[in-house]
Amino acid sequence: MPRSSGPVDSPARLSLISRHLAPDYPLNTPYTVERHPDNIDTSLLPKTQTRALTTDTTPANMSTQPEHATLLIPGPIEFDDAVLNSMSHYSESHVGPGFVAVFGETLSMLRKLFQTTDPSAQPFVLSGSGTLGWDLVAANLIEPGEDALVLSTGYFGDGFADCLKVYGANVTQISAEPGSRPQLPEIEKALSEKKYKLLTVTHVDTSTGVLSELKNLSELVHRVSPDTLVIVDGVCSVACEEIDFDAWKLDGVVTASQKAIGCPAGLSISMFSGRAIQAFQNRQTPPTSYFASMKNWLPIMQNYEAKKPSYFATPSPQLVRALHTALGQIVAQGVKERFAAHKAASDKIKAAVAALGLKQVAANPDDQAHGMTAIYLPENVKGAELLPKLASRGVVFAGGIHKAIAAKYIRFGHMGVSVLDPSRGHVEKAIKALEEGLSECGYQKA
Amino acid sequence: MPRSSGPVDSPARLSLISRHLAPDYPLNTPYTVERHPDNIDTSLLPKTQTRALTTDTTPANMSTQPEHATLLIPGPIEFDDAVLNSMSHYSESHVGPGFVAVFGETLSMLRKLFQTTDPSAQPFVLSGSGTLGWDLVAANLIEPGEDALVLSTGYFGDGFADCLKVYGANVTQISAEPGSRPQLPEIEKALSEKKYKLLTVTHVDTSTGVLSELKNLSELVHRVSPDTLVIVDGVCSVACEEIDFDAWKLDGVVTASQKAIGCPAGLSISMFSGRAIQAFQNRQTPPTSYFASMKNWLPIMQNYEAKKPSYFATPSPQLVRALHTALGQIVAQGVKERFAAHKAASDKIKAAVAALGLKQVAANPDDQAHGMTAIYLPENVKGAELLPKLASRGVVFAGGIHKAIAAKYIRFGHMGVSVLDPSRGHVEKAIKALEEGLSECGYQKA
């Protein structure tokens, strides 16, 4: 056989996958950003899984998932069949062209979900729980000894404060009574007393169902303390509550996959402004985490979005495929339509709760989340008694977790397919179960 | 509205025990381990998914996955159908009885995989990449200013050192030439010169395919520096190389899901000795990470293994289900049989590589891994030329990543179903593709 020592195959074939198929491309390290040529041939590997999970006898819109209790807790939520199908995608290289294209599109679609067109804004998708987003903020956007102002509307606001303290931030916390939120005058006073590196707010605190206002809050911060970064915990709000990243001048929103985005748990998802990235780059000291370091991840995210393979730590191709499917559905529907659909379902649920004579933890209608409802139990009904009665009717609600009132309320999550796909009938089923369950517990509307 | 300033000693973080189904159970905190009554009703939710992905016409042992290139990189690997099927499990509560039972069994099965029966040993399963395991070690088992001795056999040893430095450890590194490993006399000298809090060793460095010896190394450490913790990066070794956690007196092994364990990427999996947990508990300073904090995760893992729901951050039920399926297969086969099967396949592959006249990066047979083979390219063959020829034959190998020799070698991963299920024919297909590809590149054995 002739021995060829000349130039190799066509450039297109040569350009396949940086690491696996073209090892003499320049390597990137955690500390440099090396771009790869734009001529990746994505034709070799199939991009779409063809194994069908549905059968011909399945009517349109009917889920093919095995019968199971309807999960109506404030996350994880019920998932769409196509999203679950993506979870079982066959194995593929994390730096292969098929996956790189999917990851790149996923990052680009996140910009649409967050409503940002600012090219300096930067999405991150990391393997981890939503909590990892707190570390991402605390280890990169604030340095030990700097001041953070944490607005707390419950358990998760307190958690964000704890995380910031672990990384050495000096935390001032403004905490509201259960069911309410810190008010702007009090926040303005705090902002004018000290120069804070960042402010954090929990958009919807999953422990109380309290919705914080972002637009007016961000306006206040930019007016009173313009250098302070505005950081949002959007774990229970992204993809069900309006978030207008650019228009509201937000600097960071951290969230997770398993709530309104509608993808199984396991991904920390976030968006940071150019100003936040600049704050990171202006640090006097290095980031105080390795796995949650923007130094390590920033070049990787930029490369993937440019459809260029890159490596710091192995992502989960299956979870990213599922997120890609979920975001594709969100973008196809339109984010404003999605927010409106969640609001409509929430209005209906809250009316039904009121009709049952029940009160919400979030007393003021303006403070009530649209993806969940925290409901006070009637005086003589215990959650430990009621929740199993709902479960026996095929509906899973959550108990309370705000320590001051934990045993006094339950939580009803209404996000994603459960409100967007009326053919599932989840909302009606839940309201009926709640009504019957309460009645079985001896409750009668006064 | 209450307002607290300064470094507030905010309320201990509550753990959400059985919150969804029985909210008035006692709460645990990250600082205590509170056991709950054993009266959780697990009958409410179905535990087993009944949607079959295979059809009646599928012969036994034949994969029902769509046709795709065979992924033979050193992780992620090809997955078993049942494992992939578990990935698309319907949504369930992370604190519901069905999932809690599965997570508990998963943790218990890890003890069998690591061959530990010591009740003080502690498994962890966290959402994250394998890299998160380094943070778990660096943020919990060593304090800023303490000394770490890192043995490096390639890219990943260097990475572990970088991670330890980020968390403030004072790192001494012993690095071997590419393809070899630090020798015991040199290590003994280092151990006798300084008192190290811990020593790290990469069991198999994925960048070079070099296998480190653990048994003799651990004996040496326990003899010369008995207080030094022996920490193993087992990302590319757990479930394909012998690891006898108790007998070898190891203190920590960190790994990931997507290699020889055979579960999609997205889980950081680790085992720590009672001595390591004690070292964590004896810290003078708090852990320097929040998401990777043992303070936050230890009670959660202990509760789950005791089949008691617990919350710090939301785990991924789908990934944990898939890990449960993968571990069930591993335990059913027996770990010693699994190690032997990987060794047999590796011997066959290395013989085929030698028969082609090719040399391995790991020159000494005792230093060669059994789950991957790093192969030097013939002088006139480039990886960028050869790898696409393998891909066109449906086989995906990886290029080199050790910076000193990156363009000079390729990597062949042979773990999990690809070596355990002969009906797939992966090994034969890969060897044939390698032979044909080299020939097409003009290579002839001298």
GROMACS .gro file of N, CA and C in nm, chain B residues 49-156:
model
  324
  495GLN      N    1  -4.052   0.216   3.652
  495GLN     CA    2  -4.109   0.267   3.528
  495GLN      C    3  -4.149   0.149   3.441
  496THR      N    4  -4.269   0.157   3.386
  496THR     CA    5  -4.315   0.041   3.311
  496THR      C    6  -4.313   0.060   3.160
  497ARG      N    7  -4.285   0.182   3.116
  497ARG     CA    8  -4.279   0.202   2.971
  497ARG      C    9  -4.158   0.128   2.916
  498ALA      N   10  -4.180   0.038   2.827
  498ALA     CA   11  -4.070  -0.039   2.772
  498ALA      C   12  -4.014   0.031   2.649
  499LEU      N   13  -3.884   0.040   2.643
  499LEU     CA   14  -3.824   0.101   2.524
  499LEU      C   15  -3.790  -0.005   2.421
  500THR      N   16  -3.788  -0.130   2.464
  500THR     CA   17  -3.760  -0.236   2.367
  500THR      C   18  -3.893  -0.287   2.313
  501THR      N   19  -3.888  -0.349   2.202
  501THR     CA   20  -4.010  -0.404   2.145
  501THR      C   21  -3.997  -0.557   2.147
  502ASP      N   22  -4.108  -0.623   2.125
  502ASP     CA   23  -4.106  -0.769   2.131
  502ASP      C   24  -4.019  -0.832   2.023
  503THR      N   25  -3.996  -0.755   1.919
  503THR     CA   26  -3.919  -0.812   1.808
  503THR      C   27  -3.768  -0.798   1.828
  504THR      N   28  -3.729  -0.738   1.938
  504THR     CA   29  -3.586  -0.719   1.961
  504THR      C   30  -3.524  -0.843   2.024
  505PRO      N   31  -3.425  -0.903   1.957
  505PRO     CA   32  -3.361  -1.020   2.017
  505PRO      C   33  -3.292  -0.982   2.148
  506ALA      N   34  -3.282  -1.075   2.236
  506ALA     CA   35  -3.211  -1.053   2.361
  506ALA      C   36  -3.071  -1.002   2.332
  507ASN      N   37  -3.023  -0.909   2.417
  507ASN     CA   38  -2.887  -0.855   2.407
  507ASN      C   39  -2.866  -0.756   2.295
  508MET      N   40  -2.963  -0.738   2.207
  508MET     CA   41  -2.940  -0.642   2.101
  508MET      C   42  -2.986  -0.504   2.147
  509SER      N   43  -2.897  -0.408   2.135
  509SER     CA   44  -2.931  -0.273   2.177
  509SER      C   45  -3.039  -0.215   2.087
  510THR      N   46  -3.131  -0.144   2.151
  510THR     CA   47  -3.237  -0.078   2.073
  510THR      C   48  -3.205   0.068   2.047
  511GLN      N   49  -3.083   0.107   2.077
  511GLN     CA   50  -3.046   0.246   2.052
  511GLN      C   51  -3.035   0.271   1.902
  512PRO      N   52  -3.066   0.395   1.860
  512PRO     CA   53  -3.051   0.427   1.718
  512PRO      C   54  -2.905   0.404   1.676
  513GLU      N   55  -2.888   0.374   1.550
  513GLU     CA   56  -2.752   0.352   1.500
  513GLU      C   57  -2.669   0.479   1.521
  514HIS      N   58  -2.551   0.464   1.570
  514HIS     CA   59  -2.465   0.580   1.592
  514HIS      C   60  -2.320   0.535   1.598
  515ALA      N   61  -2.230   0.632   1.582
  515ALA     CA   62  -2.088   0.601   1.590
  515ALA      C   63  -2.057   0.544   1.728
  516THR      N   64  -1.974   0.440   1.733
  516THR     CA   65  -1.940   0.377   1.860
  516THR      C   66  -1.839   0.463   1.935
  517LEU      N   67  -1.879   0.506   2.054
  517LEU     CA   68  -1.798   0.601   2.129
  517LEU      C   69  -1.695   0.526   2.213
  518LEU      N   70  -1.570   0.528   2.168
  518LEU     CA   71  -1.463   0.458   2.239
  518LEU      C   72  -1.354   0.556   2.283
  519ILE      N   73  -1.401   0.665   2.343
  519ILE     CA   74  -1.310   0.761   2.405
  519ILE      C   75  -1.305   0.723   2.553
  520PRO      N   76  -1.206   0.774   2.625
  520PRO     CA   77  -1.201   0.739   2.769
  520PRO      C   78  -1.302   0.820   2.851
  521GLY      N   79  -1.425   0.810   2.811
  521GLY     CA   80  -1.537   0.869   2.883
  521GLY      C   81  -1.583   1.000   2.822
  522PRO      N   82  -1.718   1.021   2.806
  522PRO     CA   83  -1.823   0.923   2.833
  522PRO      C   84  -1.808   0.799   2.746
  523ILE      N   85  -1.860   0.687   2.799
  523ILE     CA   86  -1.855   0.560   2.728
  523ILE      C   87  -1.992   0.528   2.668
  524GLU      N   88  -2.000   0.420   2.593
  524GLU     CA   89  -2.130   0.370   2.548
  524GLU      C   90  -2.210   0.319   2.669
  525PHE      N   91  -2.342   0.338   2.665
  525PHE     CA   92  -2.423   0.297   2.780
  525PHE      C   93  -2.517   0.182   2.748
  526ASP      N   94  -2.548   0.110   2.851
  526ASP     CA   95  -2.646   0.001   2.843
  526ASP      C   96  -2.786   0.058   2.821
  527ASP      N   97  -2.869  -0.015   2.748
  527ASP     CA   98  -3.006   0.031   2.720
  527ASP      C   99  -3.086   0.058   2.847
  528ALA      N  100  -3.074  -0.032   2.945
  528ALA     CA  101  -3.154  -0.016   3.067
  528ALA      C  102  -3.113   0.111   3.142
  529VAL      N  103  -2.984   0.143   3.136
  529VAL     CA  104  -2.936   0.265   3.201
  529VAL      C  105  -2.994   0.388   3.132
  530LEU      N  106  -2.988   0.388   2.998
  530LEU     CA  107  -3.044   0.502   2.924
  530LEU      C  108  -3.195   0.512   2.946
  531ASN      N  109  -3.260   0.399   2.954
  531ASN     CA  110  -3.404   0.398   2.981
  531ASN      C  111  -3.435   0.466   3.114
  532SER      N  112  -3.352   0.440   3.214
  532SER     CA  113  -3.373   0.503   3.346
  532SER      C  114  -3.361   0.655   3.340
  533MET      N  115  -3.283   0.704   3.244
  533MET     CA  116  -3.264   0.849   3.230
  533MET      C  117  -3.394   0.920   3.195
  534SER      N  118  -3.486   0.848   3.131
  534SER     CA  119  -3.611   0.914   3.092
  534SER      C  120  -3.724   0.880   3.187
  535HIS      N  121  -3.689   0.844   3.310
  535HIS     CA  122  -3.791   0.816   3.412
  535HIS      C  123  -3.881   0.938   3.431
  536TYR      N  124  -4.008   0.913   3.448
  536TYR     CA  125  -4.101   1.024   3.472
  536TYR      C  126  -4.063   1.102   3.598
  537SER      N  127  -4.111   1.222   3.607
  537SER     CA  128  -4.073   1.310   3.716
  537SER      C  129  -4.125   1.259   3.851
  538GLU      N  130  -4.044   1.276   3.950
  538GLU     CA  131  -4.084   1.235   4.085
  538GLU      C  132  -4.020   1.330   4.185
  539SER      N  133  -4.077   1.337   4.302
  539SER     CA  134  -4.024   1.425   4.405
  539SER      C  135  -3.890   1.373   4.454
  540HIS      N  136  -3.796   1.465   4.472
  540HIS     CA  137  -3.664   1.429   4.526
  540HIS      C  138  -3.671   1.389   4.673
  541VAL      N  139  -3.783   1.414   4.739
  541VAL     CA  140  -3.797   1.368   4.877
  541VAL      C  141  -3.915   1.271   4.892
  542GLY      N  142  -3.965   1.223   4.779
  542GLY     CA  143  -4.073   1.125   4.782
  542GLY      C  144  -4.019   0.985   4.808
  543PRO      N  145  -4.103   0.896   4.862
  543PRO     CA  146  -4.055   0.765   4.907
  543PRO      C  147  -3.993   0.680   4.796
  544GLY      N  148  -4.047   0.687   4.675
  544GLY     CA  149  -3.992   0.605   4.566
  544GLY      C  150  -3.848   0.643   4.537
  545PHE      N  151  -3.824   0.773   4.520
  545PHE     CA  152  -3.688   0.817   4.489
  545PHE      C  153  -3.595   0.800   4.609
  546VAL      N  154  -3.644   0.828   4.727
  546VAL     CA  155  -3.558   0.815   4.846
  546VAL      C  156  -3.506   0.672   4.859
  547ALA      N  157  -3.593   0.575   4.833
  547ALA     CA  158  -3.551   0.435   4.840
  547ALA      C  159  -3.441   0.406   4.737
  548VAL      N  160  -3.460   0.458   4.615
  548VAL     CA  161  -3.363   0.435   4.508
  548VAL      C  162  -3.229   0.503   4.541
  549PHE      N  163  -3.234   0.625   4.592
  549PHE     CA  164  -3.110   0.696   4.626
  549PHE      C  165  -3.039   0.622   4.740
  550GLY      N  166  -3.116   0.577   4.838
  550GLY     CA  167  -3.055   0.504   4.950
  550GLY      C  168  -2.986   0.377   4.904
  551GLU      N  169  -3.052   0.302   4.816
  551GLU     CA  170  -2.990   0.179   4.764
  551GLU      C  171  -2.867   0.211   4.681
  552THR      N  172  -2.873   0.322   4.609
  552THR     CA  173  -2.759   0.363   4.527
  552THR      C  174  -2.635   0.386   4.613
  553LEU      N  175  -2.655   0.457   4.723
  553LEU     CA  176  -2.543   0.484   4.815
  553LEU      C  177  -2.490   0.353   4.874
  554SER      N  178  -2.582   0.264   4.910
  554SER     CA  179  -2.539   0.135   4.968
  554SER      C  180  -2.462   0.052   4.866
  555MET      N  181  -2.508   0.054   4.741
  555MET     CA  182  -2.437  -0.024   4.638
  555MET      C  183  -2.297   0.031   4.611
  556LEU      N  184  -2.280   0.162   4.630
  556LEU     CA  185  -2.146   0.219   4.611
  556LEU      C  186  -2.045   0.156   4.708
  557ARG      N  187  -2.091   0.121   4.827
  557ARG     CA  188  -2.001   0.056   4.923
  557ARG      C  189  -1.949  -0.075   4.865
  558LYS      N  190  -2.037  -0.146   4.793
  558LYS     CA  191  -1.993  -0.273   4.734
  558LYS      C  192  -1.894  -0.247   4.620
  559LEU      N  193  -1.922  -0.146   4.541
  559LEU     CA  194  -1.831  -0.114   4.430
  559LEU      C  195  -1.692  -0.079   4.482
  560PHE      N  196  -1.687  -0.002   4.591
  560PHE     CA  197  -1.557   0.038   4.646
  560PHE      C  198  -1.499  -0.068   4.740
  561GLN      N  199  -1.573  -0.175   4.761
  561GLN     CA  200  -1.528  -0.282   4.850
  561GLN      C  201  -1.499  -0.233   4.991
  562THR      N  202  -1.598  -0.161   5.046
  562THR     CA  203  -1.584  -0.121   5.186
  562THR      C  204  -1.703  -0.171   5.266
  563THR      N  205  -1.673  -0.226   5.384
  563THR     CA  206  -1.779  -0.266   5.476
  563THR      C  207  -1.768  -0.186   5.605
  564ASP      N  208  -1.675  -0.089   5.605
  564ASP     CA  209  -1.656  -0.006   5.725
  564ASP      C  210  -1.770   0.094   5.735
  565PRO      N  211  -1.851   0.084   5.842
  565PRO     CA  212  -1.966   0.174   5.850
  565PRO      C  213  -1.928   0.321   5.863
  566SER      N  214  -1.803   0.349   5.901
  566SER     CA  215  -1.763   0.490   5.911
  566SER      C  216  -1.727   0.549   5.775
  567ALA      N  217  -1.712   0.464   5.674
  567ALA     CA  218  -1.687   0.517   5.539
  567ALA      C  219  -1.815   0.582   5.488
  568GLN      N  220  -1.800   0.686   5.408
  568GLN     CA  221  -1.916   0.765   5.367
  568GLN      C  222  -1.918   0.791   5.216
  569PRO      N  223  -2.021   0.738   5.147
  569PRO     CA  224  -2.035   0.771   5.004
  569PRO      C  225  -2.108   0.904   4.984
  570PHE      N  226  -2.072   0.973   4.875
  570PHE     CA  227  -2.139   1.096   4.833
  570PHE      C  228  -2.177   1.083   4.686
  571VAL      N  229  -2.297   1.127   4.652
  571VAL     CA  230  -2.338   1.138   4.512
  571VAL      C  231  -2.396   1.278   4.494
  572LEU      N  232  -2.326   1.363   4.421
  572LEU     CA  233  -2.368   1.502   4.403
  572LEU      C  234  -2.389   1.532   4.255
  573SER      N  235  -2.481   1.621   4.224
  573SER     CA  236  -2.494   1.669   4.087
  573SER      C  237  -2.371   1.753   4.055
  574GLY      N  238  -2.305   1.718   3.946
  574GLY     CA  239  -2.186   1.792   3.906
  574GLY      C  240  -2.098   1.707   3.816
  575SER      N  241  -1.995   1.770   3.760
  575SER     CA  242  -1.897   1.695   3.682
  575SER      C  243  -1.801   1.625   3.777
  576GLY      N  244  -1.720   1.533   3.724
  576GLY     CA  245  -1.622   1.465   3.807
  576GLY      C  246  -1.529   1.562   3.878
  577THR      N  247  -1.500   1.672   3.812
  577THR     CA  248  -1.412   1.775   3.868
  577THR      C  249  -1.458   1.823   4.005
  578LEU      N  250  -1.588   1.821   4.029
  578LEU     CA  251  -1.641   1.864   4.158
  578LEU      C  252  -1.580   1.783   4.273
  579GLY      N  253  -1.539   1.659   4.245
  579GLY     CA  254  -1.475   1.576   4.348
  579GLY      C  255  -1.347   1.639   4.400
  580TRP      N  256  -1.274   1.706   4.312
  580TRP     CA  257  -1.152   1.776   4.357
  580TRP      C  258  -1.188   1.885   4.456
  581ASP      N  259  -1.294   1.961   4.424
  581ASP     CA  260  -1.338   2.067   4.517
  581ASP      C  261  -1.381   2.007   4.650
  582LEU      N  262  -1.446   1.893   4.645
  582LEU     CA  263  -1.492   1.829   4.768
  582LEU      C  264  -1.373   1.799   4.859
  583VAL      N  265  -1.265   1.751   4.800
  583VAL     CA  266  -1.143   1.724   4.877
  583VAL      C  267  -1.080   1.855   4.924
  584ALA      N  268  -1.062   1.948   4.830
  584ALA     CA  269  -0.984   2.070   4.858
  584ALA      C  270  -1.054   2.164   4.956
  585ALA      N  271  -1.187   2.161   4.956
  585ALA     CA  272  -1.263   2.255   5.041
  585ALA      C  273  -1.294   2.198   5.178
  586ASN      N  274  -1.274   2.067   5.195
  586ASN     CA  275  -1.316   2.003   5.321
  586ASN      C  276  -1.206   1.930   5.397
  587LEU      N  277  -1.111   1.871   5.325
  587LEU     CA  278  -1.014   1.784   5.391
  587LEU      C  279  -0.880   1.850   5.417
  588ILE      N  280  -0.864   1.972   5.370
  588ILE     CA  281  -0.739   2.044   5.392
  588ILE      C  282  -0.774   2.189   5.418
  589GLU      N  283  -0.699   2.255   5.504
  589GLU     CA  284  -0.728   2.395   5.535
  589GLU      C  285  -0.623   2.485   5.470
  590PRO      N  286  -0.661   2.611   5.446
  590PRO     CA  287  -0.566   2.702   5.384
  590PRO      C  288  -0.432   2.703   5.460
  591GLY      N  289  -0.324   2.693   5.384
  591GLY     CA  290  -0.191   2.694   5.444
  591GLY      C  291  -0.136   2.557   5.477
  592GLU      N  292  -0.222   2.455   5.475
  592GLU     CA  293  -0.173   2.319   5.501
  592GLU      C  294  -0.109   2.262   5.374
  593ASP      N  295  -0.029   2.157   5.394
  593ASP     CA  296   0.049   2.102   5.283
  593ASP      C  297  -0.017   1.980   5.217
  594ALA      N  298  -0.010   1.979   5.085
  594ALA     CA  299  -0.060   1.865   5.008
  594ALA      C  300   0.051   1.817   4.915
  595LEU      N  301   0.064   1.685   4.903
  595LEU     CA  302   0.160   1.627   4.810
  595LEU      C  303   0.081   1.567   4.693
  596VAL      N  304   0.103   1.620   4.574
  596VAL     CA  305   0.028   1.574   4.457
  596VAL      C  306   0.120   1.494   4.365
  597LEU      N  307   0.082   1.370   4.341
  597LEU     CA  308   0.157   1.288   4.245
  597LEU      C  309   0.090   1.305   4.109
  598SER      N  310   0.167   1.348   4.009
  598SER     CA  311   0.105   1.375   3.880
  598SER      C  312   0.159   1.283   3.772
  599THR      N  313   0.064   1.220   3.702
  599THR     CA  314   0.101   1.138   3.586
  599THR      C  315   0.037   1.196   3.460
  600GLY      N  316   0.003   1.325   3.465
  600GLY     CA  317  -0.051   1.390   3.344
  600GLY      C  318  -0.141   1.508   3.376
  601TYR      N  319  -0.222   1.541   3.279
  601TYR     CA  320  -0.310   1.657   3.279
  601TYR      C  321  -0.397   1.663   3.405
  602PHE      N  322  -0.450   1.548   3.446
  602PHE     CA  323  -0.546   1.550   3.555
  602PHE      C  324  -0.481   1.559   3.692
   0.00000   0.00000   0.00000
